[in-house]
XYZ file of C-alpha atoms in Angstrom:
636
model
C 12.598 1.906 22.449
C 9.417 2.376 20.998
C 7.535 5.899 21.560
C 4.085 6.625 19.639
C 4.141 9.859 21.130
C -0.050 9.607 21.498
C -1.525 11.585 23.299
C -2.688 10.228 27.070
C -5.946 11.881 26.760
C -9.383 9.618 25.730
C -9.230 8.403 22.304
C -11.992 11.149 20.869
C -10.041 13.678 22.094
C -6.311 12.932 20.639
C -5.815 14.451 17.562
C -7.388 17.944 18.911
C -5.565 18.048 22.238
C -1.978 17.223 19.500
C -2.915 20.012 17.171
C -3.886 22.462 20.006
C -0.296 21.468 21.736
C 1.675 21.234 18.847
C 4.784 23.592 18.392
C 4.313 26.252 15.902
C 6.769 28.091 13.409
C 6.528 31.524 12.445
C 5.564 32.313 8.831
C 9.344 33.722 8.311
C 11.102 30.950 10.018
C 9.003 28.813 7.781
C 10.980 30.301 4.402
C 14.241 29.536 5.773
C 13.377 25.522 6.612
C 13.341 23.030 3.095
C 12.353 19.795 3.232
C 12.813 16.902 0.478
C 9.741 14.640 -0.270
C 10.267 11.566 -1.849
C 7.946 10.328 -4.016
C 4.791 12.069 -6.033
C 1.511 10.075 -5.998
C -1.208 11.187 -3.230
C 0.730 11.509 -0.286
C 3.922 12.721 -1.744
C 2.085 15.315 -4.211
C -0.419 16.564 -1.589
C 2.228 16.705 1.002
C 4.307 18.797 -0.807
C 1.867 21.196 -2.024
C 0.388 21.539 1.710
C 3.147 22.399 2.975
C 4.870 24.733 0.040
C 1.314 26.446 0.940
C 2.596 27.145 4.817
C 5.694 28.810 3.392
C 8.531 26.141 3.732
C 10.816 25.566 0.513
C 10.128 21.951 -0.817
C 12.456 19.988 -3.242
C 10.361 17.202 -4.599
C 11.587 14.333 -6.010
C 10.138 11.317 -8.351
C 11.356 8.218 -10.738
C 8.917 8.816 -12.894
C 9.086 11.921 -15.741
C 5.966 13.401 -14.465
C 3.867 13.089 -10.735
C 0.881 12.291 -12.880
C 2.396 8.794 -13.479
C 2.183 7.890 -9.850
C 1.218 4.684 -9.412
C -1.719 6.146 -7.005
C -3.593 6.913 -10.917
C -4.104 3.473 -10.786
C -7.009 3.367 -7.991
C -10.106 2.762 -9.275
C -13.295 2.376 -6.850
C -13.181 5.166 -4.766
C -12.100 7.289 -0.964
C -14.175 6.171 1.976
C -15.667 9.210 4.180
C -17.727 8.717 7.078
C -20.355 11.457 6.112
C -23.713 9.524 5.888
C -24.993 11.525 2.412
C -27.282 7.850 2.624
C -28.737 8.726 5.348
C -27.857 4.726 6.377
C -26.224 5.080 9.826
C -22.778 5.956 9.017
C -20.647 7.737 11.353
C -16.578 8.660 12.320
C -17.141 5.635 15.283
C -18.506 3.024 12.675
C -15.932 4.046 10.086
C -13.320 3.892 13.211
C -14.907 0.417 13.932
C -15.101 -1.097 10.307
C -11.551 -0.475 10.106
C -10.191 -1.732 13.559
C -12.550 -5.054 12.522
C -11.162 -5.035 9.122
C -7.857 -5.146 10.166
C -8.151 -8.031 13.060
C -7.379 -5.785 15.624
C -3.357 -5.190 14.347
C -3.793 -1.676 13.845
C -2.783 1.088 16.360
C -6.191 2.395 17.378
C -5.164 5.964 17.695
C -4.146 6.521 13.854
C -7.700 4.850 12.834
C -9.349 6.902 14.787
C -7.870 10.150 13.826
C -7.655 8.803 10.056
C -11.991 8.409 10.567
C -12.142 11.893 12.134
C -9.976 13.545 8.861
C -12.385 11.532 6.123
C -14.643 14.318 5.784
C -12.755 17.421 5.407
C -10.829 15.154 2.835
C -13.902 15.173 0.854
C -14.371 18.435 1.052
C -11.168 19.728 -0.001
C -11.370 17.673 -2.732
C -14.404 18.781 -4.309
C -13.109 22.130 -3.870
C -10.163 21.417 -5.384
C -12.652 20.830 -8.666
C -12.901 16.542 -8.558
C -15.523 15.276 -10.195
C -17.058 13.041 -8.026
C -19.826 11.046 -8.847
C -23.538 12.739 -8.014
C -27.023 11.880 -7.740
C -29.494 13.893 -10.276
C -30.129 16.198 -7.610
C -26.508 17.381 -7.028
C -25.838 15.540 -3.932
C -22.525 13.459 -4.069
C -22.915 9.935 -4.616
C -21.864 6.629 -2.562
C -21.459 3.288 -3.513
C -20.378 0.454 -1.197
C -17.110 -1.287 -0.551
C -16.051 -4.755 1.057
C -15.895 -4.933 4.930
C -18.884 -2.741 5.585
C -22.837 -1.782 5.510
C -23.343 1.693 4.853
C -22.242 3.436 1.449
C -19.430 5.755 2.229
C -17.198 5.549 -0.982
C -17.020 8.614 -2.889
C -16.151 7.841 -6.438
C -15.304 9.469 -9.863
C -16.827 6.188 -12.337
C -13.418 4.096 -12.059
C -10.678 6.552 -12.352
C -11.143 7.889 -8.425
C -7.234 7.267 -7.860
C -6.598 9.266 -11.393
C -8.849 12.120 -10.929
C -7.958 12.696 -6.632
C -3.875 12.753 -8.177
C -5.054 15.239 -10.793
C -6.290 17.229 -7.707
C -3.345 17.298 -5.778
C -0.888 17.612 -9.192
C -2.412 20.975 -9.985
C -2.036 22.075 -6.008
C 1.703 20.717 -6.478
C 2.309 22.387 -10.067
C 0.939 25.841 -8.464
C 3.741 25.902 -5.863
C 6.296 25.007 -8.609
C 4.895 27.989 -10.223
C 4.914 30.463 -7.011
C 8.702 28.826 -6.976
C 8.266 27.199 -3.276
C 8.246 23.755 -4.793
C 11.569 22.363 -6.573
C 10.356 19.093 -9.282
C 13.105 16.646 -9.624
C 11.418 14.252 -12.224
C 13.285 11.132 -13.569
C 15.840 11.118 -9.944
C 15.589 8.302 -7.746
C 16.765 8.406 -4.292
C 19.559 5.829 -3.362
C 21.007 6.799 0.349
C 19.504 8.963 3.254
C 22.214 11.001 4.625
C 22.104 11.248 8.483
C 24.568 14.190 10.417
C 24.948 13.597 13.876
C 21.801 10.863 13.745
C 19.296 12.989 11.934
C 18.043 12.819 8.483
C 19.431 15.164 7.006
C 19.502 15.011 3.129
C 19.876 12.109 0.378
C 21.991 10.799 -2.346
C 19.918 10.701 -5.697
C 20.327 9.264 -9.089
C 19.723 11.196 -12.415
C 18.126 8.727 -14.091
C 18.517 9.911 -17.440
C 22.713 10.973 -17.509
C 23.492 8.475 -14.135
C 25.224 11.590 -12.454
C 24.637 11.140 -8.195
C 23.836 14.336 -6.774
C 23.705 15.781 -2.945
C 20.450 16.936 -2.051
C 20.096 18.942 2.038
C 17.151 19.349 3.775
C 16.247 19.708 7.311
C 14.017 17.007 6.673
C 12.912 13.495 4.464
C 9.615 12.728 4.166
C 9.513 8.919 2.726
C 6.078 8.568 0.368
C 6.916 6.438 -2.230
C 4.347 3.615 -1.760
C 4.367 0.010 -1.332
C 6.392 -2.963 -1.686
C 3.683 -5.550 -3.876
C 6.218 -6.351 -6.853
C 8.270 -8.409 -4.224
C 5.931 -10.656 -5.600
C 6.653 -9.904 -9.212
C 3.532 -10.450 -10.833
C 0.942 -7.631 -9.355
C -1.140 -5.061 -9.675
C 1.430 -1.931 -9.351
C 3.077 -0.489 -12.158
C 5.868 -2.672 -12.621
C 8.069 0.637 -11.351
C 6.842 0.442 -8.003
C 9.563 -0.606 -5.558
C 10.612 -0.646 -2.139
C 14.285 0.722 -2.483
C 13.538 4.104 -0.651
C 12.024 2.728 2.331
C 14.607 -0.059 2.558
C 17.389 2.141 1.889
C 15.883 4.211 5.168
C 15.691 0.458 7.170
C 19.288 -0.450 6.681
C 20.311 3.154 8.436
C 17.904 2.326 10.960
C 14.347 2.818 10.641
C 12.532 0.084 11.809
C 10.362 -2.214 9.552
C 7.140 -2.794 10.607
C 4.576 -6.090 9.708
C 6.789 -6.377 5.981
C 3.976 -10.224 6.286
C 0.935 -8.524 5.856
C 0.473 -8.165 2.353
C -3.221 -8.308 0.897
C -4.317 -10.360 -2.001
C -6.973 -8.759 -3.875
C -9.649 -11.003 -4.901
C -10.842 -9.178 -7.649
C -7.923 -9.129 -10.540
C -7.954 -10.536 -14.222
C -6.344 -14.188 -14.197
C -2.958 -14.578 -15.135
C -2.941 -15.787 -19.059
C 0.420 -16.868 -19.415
C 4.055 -17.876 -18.337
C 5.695 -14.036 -19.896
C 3.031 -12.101 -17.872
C 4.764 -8.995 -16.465
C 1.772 -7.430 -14.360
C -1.385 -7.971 -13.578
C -4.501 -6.182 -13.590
C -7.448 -5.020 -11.144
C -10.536 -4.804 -11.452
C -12.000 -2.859 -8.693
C -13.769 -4.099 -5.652
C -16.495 -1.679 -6.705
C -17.615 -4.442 -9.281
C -18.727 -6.456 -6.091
C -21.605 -4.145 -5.664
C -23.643 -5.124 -8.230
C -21.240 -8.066 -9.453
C -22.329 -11.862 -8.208
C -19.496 -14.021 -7.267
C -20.298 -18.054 -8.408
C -18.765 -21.174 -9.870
C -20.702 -23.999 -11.173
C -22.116 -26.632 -8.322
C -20.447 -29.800 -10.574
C -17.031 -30.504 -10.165
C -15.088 -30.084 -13.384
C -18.216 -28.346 -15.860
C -16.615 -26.618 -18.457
C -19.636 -25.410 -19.982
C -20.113 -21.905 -21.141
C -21.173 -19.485 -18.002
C -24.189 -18.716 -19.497
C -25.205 -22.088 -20.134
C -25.329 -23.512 -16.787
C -28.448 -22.905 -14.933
C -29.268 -20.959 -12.095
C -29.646 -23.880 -9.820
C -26.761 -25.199 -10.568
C -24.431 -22.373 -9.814
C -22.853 -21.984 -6.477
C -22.886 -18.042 -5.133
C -20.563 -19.275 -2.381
C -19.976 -15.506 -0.913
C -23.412 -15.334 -0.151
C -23.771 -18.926 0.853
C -20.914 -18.766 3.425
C -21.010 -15.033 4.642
C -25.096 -13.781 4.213
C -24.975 -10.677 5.948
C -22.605 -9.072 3.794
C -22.399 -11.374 0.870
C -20.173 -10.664 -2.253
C -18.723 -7.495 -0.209
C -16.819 -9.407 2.605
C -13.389 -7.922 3.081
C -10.631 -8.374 0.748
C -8.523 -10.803 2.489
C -12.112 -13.327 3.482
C -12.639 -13.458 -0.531
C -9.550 -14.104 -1.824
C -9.088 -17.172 0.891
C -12.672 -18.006 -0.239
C -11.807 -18.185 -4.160
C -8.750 -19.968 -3.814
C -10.582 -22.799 -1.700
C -13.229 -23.146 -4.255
C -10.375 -23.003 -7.244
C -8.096 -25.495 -5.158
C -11.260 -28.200 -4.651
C -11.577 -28.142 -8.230
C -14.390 -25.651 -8.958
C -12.477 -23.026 -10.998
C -13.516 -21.824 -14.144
C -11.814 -21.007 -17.287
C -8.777 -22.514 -19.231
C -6.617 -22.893 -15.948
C -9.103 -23.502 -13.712
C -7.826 -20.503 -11.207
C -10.928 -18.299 -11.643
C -14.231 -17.617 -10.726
C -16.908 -16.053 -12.111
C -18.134 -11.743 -11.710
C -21.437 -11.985 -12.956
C -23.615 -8.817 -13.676
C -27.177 -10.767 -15.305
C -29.145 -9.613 -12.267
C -27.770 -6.274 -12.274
C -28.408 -5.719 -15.552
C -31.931 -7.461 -15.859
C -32.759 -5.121 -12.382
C -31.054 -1.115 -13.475
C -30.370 -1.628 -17.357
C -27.160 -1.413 -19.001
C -27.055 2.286 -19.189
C -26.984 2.644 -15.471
C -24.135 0.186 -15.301
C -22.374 1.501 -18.068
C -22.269 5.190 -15.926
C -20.768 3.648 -13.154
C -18.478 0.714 -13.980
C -17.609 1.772 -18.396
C -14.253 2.700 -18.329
C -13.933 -0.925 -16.074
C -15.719 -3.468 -18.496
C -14.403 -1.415 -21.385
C -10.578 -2.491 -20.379
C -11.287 -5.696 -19.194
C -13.161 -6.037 -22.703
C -9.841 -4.909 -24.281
C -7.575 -7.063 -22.010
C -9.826 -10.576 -22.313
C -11.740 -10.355 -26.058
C -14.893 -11.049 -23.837
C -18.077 -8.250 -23.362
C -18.901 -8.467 -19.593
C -22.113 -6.825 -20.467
C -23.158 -10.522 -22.223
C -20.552 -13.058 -20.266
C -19.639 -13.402 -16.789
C -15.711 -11.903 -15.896
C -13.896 -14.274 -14.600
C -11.459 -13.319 -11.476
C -8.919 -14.326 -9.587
C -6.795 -13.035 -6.382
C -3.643 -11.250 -6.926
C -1.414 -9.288 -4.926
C -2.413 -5.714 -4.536
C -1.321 -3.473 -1.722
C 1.106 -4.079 1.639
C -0.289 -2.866 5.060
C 3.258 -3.407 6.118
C 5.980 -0.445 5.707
C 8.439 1.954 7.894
C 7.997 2.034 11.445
C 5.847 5.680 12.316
C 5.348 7.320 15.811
C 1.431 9.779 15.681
C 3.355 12.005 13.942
C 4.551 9.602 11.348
C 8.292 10.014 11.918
C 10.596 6.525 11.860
C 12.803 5.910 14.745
C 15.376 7.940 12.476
C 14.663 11.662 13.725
C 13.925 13.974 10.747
C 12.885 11.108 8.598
C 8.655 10.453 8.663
C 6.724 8.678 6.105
C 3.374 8.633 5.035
C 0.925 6.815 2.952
C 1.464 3.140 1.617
C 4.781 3.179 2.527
C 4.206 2.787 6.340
C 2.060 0.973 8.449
C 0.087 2.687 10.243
C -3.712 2.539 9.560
C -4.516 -0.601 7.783
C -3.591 -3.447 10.391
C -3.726 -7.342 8.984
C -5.994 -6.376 5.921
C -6.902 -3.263 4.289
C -10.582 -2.348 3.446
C -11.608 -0.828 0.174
C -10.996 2.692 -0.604
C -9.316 3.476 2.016
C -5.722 3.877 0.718
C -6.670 6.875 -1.019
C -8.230 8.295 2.108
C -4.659 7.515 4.185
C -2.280 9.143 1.587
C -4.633 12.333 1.451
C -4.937 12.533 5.423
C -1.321 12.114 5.744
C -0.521 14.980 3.004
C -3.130 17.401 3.066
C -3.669 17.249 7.182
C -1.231 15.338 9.226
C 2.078 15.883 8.452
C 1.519 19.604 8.224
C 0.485 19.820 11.516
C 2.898 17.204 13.034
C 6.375 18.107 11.424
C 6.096 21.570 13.005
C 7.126 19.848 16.348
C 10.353 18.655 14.905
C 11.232 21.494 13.048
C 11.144 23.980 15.475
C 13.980 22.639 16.917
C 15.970 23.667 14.269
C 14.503 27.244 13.784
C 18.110 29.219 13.649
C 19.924 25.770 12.529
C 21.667 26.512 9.391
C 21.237 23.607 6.542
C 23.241 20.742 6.295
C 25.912 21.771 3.674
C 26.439 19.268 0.899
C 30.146 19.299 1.592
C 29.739 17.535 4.723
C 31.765 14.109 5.117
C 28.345 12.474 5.916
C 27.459 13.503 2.353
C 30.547 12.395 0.786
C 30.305 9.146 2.952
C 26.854 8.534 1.655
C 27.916 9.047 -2.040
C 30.952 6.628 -1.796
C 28.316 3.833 -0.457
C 26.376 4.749 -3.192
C 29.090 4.606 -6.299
C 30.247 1.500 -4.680
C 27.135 -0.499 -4.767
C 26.829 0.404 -8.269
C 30.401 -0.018 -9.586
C 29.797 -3.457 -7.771
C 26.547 -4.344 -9.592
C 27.595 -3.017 -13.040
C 31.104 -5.752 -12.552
C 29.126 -8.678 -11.880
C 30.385 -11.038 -15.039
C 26.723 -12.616 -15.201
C 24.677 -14.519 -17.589
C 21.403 -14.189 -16.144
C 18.817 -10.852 -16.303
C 17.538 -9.339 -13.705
C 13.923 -9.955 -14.354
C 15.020 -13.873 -14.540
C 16.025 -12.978 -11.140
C 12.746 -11.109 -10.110
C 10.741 -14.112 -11.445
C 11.888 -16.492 -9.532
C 11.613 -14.339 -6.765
C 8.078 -14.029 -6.994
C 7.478 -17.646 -7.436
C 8.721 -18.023 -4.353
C 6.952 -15.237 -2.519
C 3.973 -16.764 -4.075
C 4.464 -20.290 -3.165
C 5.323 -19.893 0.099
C 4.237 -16.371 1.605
C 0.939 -15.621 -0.396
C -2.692 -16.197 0.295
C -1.555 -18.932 2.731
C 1.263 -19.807 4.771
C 2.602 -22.319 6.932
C 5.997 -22.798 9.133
C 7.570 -25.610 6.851
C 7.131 -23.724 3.337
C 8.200 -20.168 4.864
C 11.653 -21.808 6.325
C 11.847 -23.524 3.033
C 11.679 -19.446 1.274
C 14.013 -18.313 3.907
C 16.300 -20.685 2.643
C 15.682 -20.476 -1.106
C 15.637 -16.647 -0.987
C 19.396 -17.079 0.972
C 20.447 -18.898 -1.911
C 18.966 -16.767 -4.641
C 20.147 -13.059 -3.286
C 23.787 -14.852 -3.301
C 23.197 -16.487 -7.099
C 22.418 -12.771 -7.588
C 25.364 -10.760 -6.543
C 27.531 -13.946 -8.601
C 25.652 -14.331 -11.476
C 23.291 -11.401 -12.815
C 24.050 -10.010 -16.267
C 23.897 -6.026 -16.709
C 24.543 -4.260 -19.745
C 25.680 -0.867 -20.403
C 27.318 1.436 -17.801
C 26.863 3.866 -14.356
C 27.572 6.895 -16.189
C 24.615 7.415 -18.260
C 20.549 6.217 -18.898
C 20.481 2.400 -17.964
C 17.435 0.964 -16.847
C 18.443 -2.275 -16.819
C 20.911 -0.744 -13.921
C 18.115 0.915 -11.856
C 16.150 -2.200 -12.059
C 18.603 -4.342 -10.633
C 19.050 -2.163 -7.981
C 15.205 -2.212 -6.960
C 15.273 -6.268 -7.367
C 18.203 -6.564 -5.105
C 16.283 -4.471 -2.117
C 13.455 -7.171 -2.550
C 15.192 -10.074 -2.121
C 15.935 -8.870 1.096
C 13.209 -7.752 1.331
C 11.219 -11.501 0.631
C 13.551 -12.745 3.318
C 12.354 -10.182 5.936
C 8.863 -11.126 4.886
C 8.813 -14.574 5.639
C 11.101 -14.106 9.051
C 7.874 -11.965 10.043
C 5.456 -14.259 8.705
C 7.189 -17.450 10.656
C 7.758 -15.427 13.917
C 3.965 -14.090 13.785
C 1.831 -17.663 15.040
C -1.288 -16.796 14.458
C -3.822 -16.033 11.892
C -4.874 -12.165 11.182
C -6.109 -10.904 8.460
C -4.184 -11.501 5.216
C -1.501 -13.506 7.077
C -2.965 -16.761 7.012
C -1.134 -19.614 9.059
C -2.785 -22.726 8.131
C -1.743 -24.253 11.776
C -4.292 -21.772 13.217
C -7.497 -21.599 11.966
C -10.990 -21.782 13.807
C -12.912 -25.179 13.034
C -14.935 -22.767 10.166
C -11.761 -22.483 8.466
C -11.557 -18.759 9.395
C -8.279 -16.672 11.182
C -7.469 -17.823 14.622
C -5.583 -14.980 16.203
C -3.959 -15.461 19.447
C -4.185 -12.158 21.222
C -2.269 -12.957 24.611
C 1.099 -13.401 22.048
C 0.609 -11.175 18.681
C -1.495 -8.070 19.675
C 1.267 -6.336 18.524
C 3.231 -4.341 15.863
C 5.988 -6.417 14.900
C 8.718 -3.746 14.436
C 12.396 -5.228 12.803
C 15.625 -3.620 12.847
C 18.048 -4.457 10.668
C 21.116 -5.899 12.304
C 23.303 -7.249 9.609
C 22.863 -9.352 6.531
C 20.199 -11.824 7.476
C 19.764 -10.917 11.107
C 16.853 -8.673 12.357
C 15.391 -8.112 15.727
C 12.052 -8.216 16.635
C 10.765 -4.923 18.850
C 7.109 -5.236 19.725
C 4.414 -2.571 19.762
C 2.078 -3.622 21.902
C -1.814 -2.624 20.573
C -4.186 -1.764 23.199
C -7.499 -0.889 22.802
C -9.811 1.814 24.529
C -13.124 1.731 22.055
C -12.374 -1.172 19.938
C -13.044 -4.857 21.567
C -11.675 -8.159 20.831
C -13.603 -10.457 19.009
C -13.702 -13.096 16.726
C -14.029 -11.549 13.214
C -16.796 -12.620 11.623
C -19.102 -11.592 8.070
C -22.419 -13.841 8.392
């Protein structure tokens, strides 16, 4: 069932042989084809703009009033590129090979590879673009390091990389609304994906702002509207951030792929209290020249700076010496939560640790640090009360990104035909863990590089094809789903709001599918989420009606998608036995306490398909290797 459509030529050799094979469309043939893109951060923005640029007509859609509000403004450290400015070694094969290892070996080798190849001319379009990436005094560009690796290959802008990279691709995007090739429908949020004759052919969307639904053609969807972390509730995405146009797409057919591996970020600001609404990052570049400790006494509560040196535990560099306080994301957080659970956490609840910068600041000044890290301890300053530049930050894990997302073939198109997605919302690159900085560099290589030269192949099919005309009954079909599900939501005689709903949600996601899992507690969430998603649909309370602005409305209708979602999550946590990367099964782990994968069974992309209401079915991609090895993962 499942083609990746790679290439069967050696691995080095893919991505050329594709793009020398590829289809092609004429300039003219290109003004007659339009294609809807949903969603406006990196991939979405640069995606549209790339391919406005080749001449097709592009109707753009976002939820937010403006692309620059993409939740992609968020990222902070930086874009990995394997182009050795450090002279330290780097190259596209260690890059490639970082990333496999970082992921446990659940990543389709193919993507990574091309993904390492693309790194560099990302950089370079970039700074052409005008991004003001960091530089040395002499004008080179500058590198810092990120967890999982050895060699300094993340380009940065101080710590608004994510902010100034979307700036970059908003102007590209804003100069094809100008030239009149690029349609902007801000404030509209997709609800449906209409199919005709089982090919994506247009959607349903929402004006946000009146509540009118409107019937949008296309020869073809491209899905990039990020990542599904608020299942959680409490995280570090804008508390917008959903998963309703991806699941929409799964219920009409397109598989779900990993929806378990979600990565915990160890380096977030603790929660503070019970009303919390989202939590906040700080970025992994802090581990650079940030020290990772916890007093050696169980239970000290003295001040940071008044426990001594040799009584502090560095337990990053203790346990994993060769790379210290930058071991992957997924290896710290486990590590800080064992250290927090024994009883060694720091602060008022106990759940942190501390970020210390003393040495950094005794060794380069706090002018040096200030260049590189001010905007950082300036918030966190503003957030806490406390001056990192004097006291330690304390830090704790929180969820932060989803490897997980839409089934994708090499040319990122879901087992819908016409339908692709790109970035965070599929899962392509990233495997059982995610390393540092390299989100960014996915949702640009899918934008600015792949899906221009992959759609062509689907596209020329329908060269001569007139569009799908809104009239259609498919259309009309779609709609009626869509006015239904809402007339049904807005007559639900509740008492209860919807973020009471989401809450409890997220306790449970928390509990039971988080930094650790285990078979008991994730049958125990399939069972509580069951019970929830129907006290939902009986009891939720939402004011106001369809016809006109009602957020309240819009947010129920994200919250209900992630209940199902949560349940989908733990099916593919309790099917996957094994340990990988952020999906941590506490029935297998090596005698170090470390991931025990099983190979033989789960070397594979766990694929669902939605069958009905709380059924799915399993359809393995099997992951086989031709550079990268198996081996036991290891930091020390």
């Amino acid at each position: 069932m499942l083609n990746s459509k790679i290439p069967a030529v050696p691995l080095a050799e893919q991505w050329h042989t594709y793009q020398e094979t590829t289809r092609l469309i004429s300039p003219a043939n290109k003004r007659r084809l339009e294609i809807i893109v949903i969603g406006t951060g990196l991939a979405g923005a640069s995606a549209a703009a790339t391919l406005a640029e080749q001449g097709y007509q592009i109707k753009a859609f976002c939820f937010q009033d403006s692309p620059r509000r993409a939740h992609s403004i968020a990222a902070q450290g930086g874009i990995n590129a394997a182009k050795n400015y450090q002279n330290d070694g780097d190259s596209i094969q260690r890059l490639f090979f970082d990333t496999i290892k970082g992921g446990d070996y659940r990543s389709r080798e193919a993507n990574v590879y091309r993904l390492a190849t693309i790194s560099s001319k990302i950089i370079d379009h970039c700074v052409a673009q005008g991004v003001p990436f960091a530089r040395e005094y002499g004008g080179m560009l500058s590198n810092r390091s990120f967890g999982g690796t050895q060699v300094q290959r993340t380009f940065y802008a101080a710590g608004q990389t994510g902010q100034q990279l979307l700036l970059g691709a908003y102007q590209a995007l804003e100069r094809q609304v100008a030239l009149g090739k690029i349609t902007m429908y801000p404030r509209h949020e997709m609800l449906e994906i209409v199919q005709v004759d089982g090919e994506a052919r247009g959607i349903i969307a929402r004006n946000l702002v009146t509540g009118e639904l409107e019937r949008h053609a296309a020869h073809a969807v491209l899905l990039c509207s990020g990542g599904y972390s608020n299942v959680f509730y409490l995280s570090t995405n804008a508390m917008g951030s959903n998963v309703s146009a991806t699941w929409k797409a799964h219920k009409q057919g397109a598989l779900f792929a990993n929806p378990c591996f979600t990565q915990i970020h160890p380096t977030c600001i603790p929660v503070a209290g019970e009303y919390q609404s989202k939590l906040t990052l700080m970025s992994e570049s802090l581990r650079n020249d940030g020290r990772v400790w916890v007093p050696k006494a169980l239970g000290d509560s003295r001040p940071a700076n008044g426990i001594p040196e040799a009584e502090r535990d560095y337990f990053l560099e203790r346990r994993y010496p060769a790379y210290g306080n930058l071991v992957p994301r997924d290896i710290a957080s486990r590590a800080v939560k064992e250290v927090c659970d024994a009883g060694y956490g720091v602060g008022s609840s106990q759940r942190a640790v501390y970020l210390d910068y003393a040495d950094a600041l005794q060794k380069h000044g706090r002018e040096v640090l200030a260049n590189k890290y001010g905007n950082l301890f300036a918030m966190y300053t503003q957030i806490t009360g406390e001056d990192p530049y004097t006291v330690p930050m304390r830090i704790y894990p929180a969820v932060h990104y989803t490897m997980g997302g839409l089934w994708v073939d090499y040319e990122l198109m879901t087992t819908i035909p016409g339908l692709y997605c790109l970035g965070e919302a599929n899962f392509s690159e990233h495997g059982a863990n995610r390393l540092g900085a390299s989100a960014l560099m996915q949702g640009l290589a899918d934008g600015y590089f792949v899906i221009p030269a992959t759609i062509s192949n689907y596209l020329s099919k329908h060269i001569g094809s007139s569009q799908a005309i809104i009239d259609h009954p498919a259309f009309a079909q779609a709609e009626t789903v869509v006015k239904d599900r809402l007339d049904q939501l807005i007559q639900i005689p509740g008492s209860q709001t919807v973020t009471s709903f989401h809450q409890r949600l997220g306790k449970i996601m928390w509990a039971h599918c988080g930094i650790v899992r285990n078979a008991d507690g994730l049958k125990t969430a399939i069972q509580q989420l069951q019970d929830l998603q129907a006290e939902f649909w009986q009891d939720v309370k939402i004011p106001g009606t369809v016809q006109s602005l009602n957020p309240e409305l819009d947010n129920a209708q994200r919250v209900a998608d992630f209940l199902e979602l949560g349940e989908l999550m733990c099916v593919d946590a309790l099917h996957r036995q094994e340990s990988c990367g952020c999906h941590f099964r506490t029935e297998f782990q090596t005698d170090q306490g470390e991931a025990q994968r099983r190979d033989a069974e789960y070397a594979h992309v766990a694929a669902w398909e939605y069958q009905q209401d709380h059924q799915w079915q399993c359809h393995p991609e099997a992951l086989t290797f031709e550079l990268a090895k198996f081996s036991q993962r290891s930091y020390k």
